[in-house]
XYZ file of C-alpha atoms in Angstrom:
107
model
C -37.650 67.405 -97.695
C -36.639 66.373 -101.230
C -33.548 64.313 -101.986
C -32.031 66.143 -104.981
C -29.491 63.398 -105.765
C -32.304 61.054 -106.888
C -33.283 61.216 -110.556
C -37.067 61.327 -110.924
C -39.232 61.100 -114.016
C -38.861 58.802 -116.996
C -35.811 56.564 -116.821
C -33.602 56.184 -119.881
C -30.226 54.550 -119.406
C -27.918 55.095 -122.400
C -26.661 51.892 -123.969
C -29.195 49.590 -122.309
C -29.896 46.934 -124.967
C -32.920 44.976 -123.753
C -32.552 42.113 -126.249
C -28.906 41.660 -125.223
C -29.771 41.787 -121.511
C -32.580 39.228 -122.003
C -30.191 36.975 -123.926
C -27.610 37.217 -121.110
C -30.248 36.272 -118.543
C -31.395 33.372 -120.726
C -27.773 32.137 -120.583
C -27.759 32.365 -116.759
C -26.016 35.730 -116.293
C -27.312 38.846 -114.464
C -30.162 36.861 -112.884
C -30.957 39.826 -110.620
C -32.830 41.196 -113.668
C -35.546 38.576 -113.019
C -36.577 40.362 -109.805
C -38.214 43.798 -109.925
C -36.926 44.575 -106.410
C -33.317 43.608 -107.209
C -33.481 45.438 -110.549
C -34.712 48.602 -108.803
C -31.886 48.235 -106.272
C -29.051 47.594 -108.756
C -30.177 50.038 -111.460
C -31.255 52.589 -108.853
C -27.921 52.590 -107.044
C -25.867 52.586 -110.267
C -27.837 55.122 -112.291
C -30.585 56.923 -110.373
C -29.027 58.239 -107.165
C -30.628 55.662 -104.881
C -28.543 53.689 -102.388
C -27.749 49.980 -102.218
C -28.704 49.976 -98.537
C -31.984 51.892 -99.028
C -35.174 49.996 -98.199
C -36.725 48.388 -101.323
C -40.235 46.923 -100.998
C -42.354 45.212 -103.647
C -45.729 47.009 -103.989
C -47.574 45.410 -106.902
C -47.375 43.729 -110.288
C -49.918 44.205 -113.069
C -50.454 43.601 -116.775
C -50.984 46.642 -119.013
C -54.419 46.282 -120.612
C -53.554 47.385 -124.152
C -50.115 45.880 -124.691
C -50.128 42.972 -122.241
C -46.757 44.117 -120.845
C -46.031 43.155 -117.261
C -45.336 46.077 -114.901
C -44.177 46.160 -111.297
C -43.889 48.879 -108.680
C -41.202 49.006 -105.968
C -41.212 51.480 -103.055
C -37.811 52.862 -102.069
C -37.085 54.632 -98.797
C -34.028 56.819 -99.391
C -32.940 58.864 -96.374
C -36.036 60.994 -95.548
C -37.607 60.491 -98.995
C -39.921 57.864 -100.443
C -40.067 56.952 -104.134
C -41.973 54.582 -106.371
C -39.945 52.895 -109.095
C -42.060 51.509 -111.930
C -40.533 48.725 -113.982
C -41.695 46.685 -116.953
C -40.712 43.625 -118.980
C -39.755 44.800 -122.498
C -38.825 41.412 -123.952
C -40.110 38.154 -122.426
C -43.218 38.346 -120.233
C -43.465 36.309 -117.042
C -40.973 34.678 -114.661
C -38.127 34.441 -117.231
C -38.457 38.050 -118.427
C -36.048 40.809 -117.473
C -37.205 43.898 -115.601
C -36.269 47.415 -116.712
C -36.788 50.654 -114.764
C -39.304 52.911 -116.504
C -39.901 55.782 -114.074
C -39.204 57.113 -110.599
C -41.749 59.276 -108.810
C -41.616 60.903 -105.406
C -44.250 59.477 -103.092
């Protein structure tokens, strides 16, 4: 049974300035952005209809062949539904780079 409150498809959050977010993290603020699981949880519960208490599980991390961008996938169990949240690092790549939600697909 689908969970209609969850936004699926490409994720675009109005006003999200990646350079500003990366700069904030570099200064020690919003460090949850360094974790794909925590980013999926915070962004998902604030903007995508997911819940803070849903189950968030890291699935995989990979580098995009053409661009070299780091991607990660997080599985979310929301009520009776299961979703995959794909994230990527738009600014800095690696352990100091922020994660940004890119898409949500029903599993």
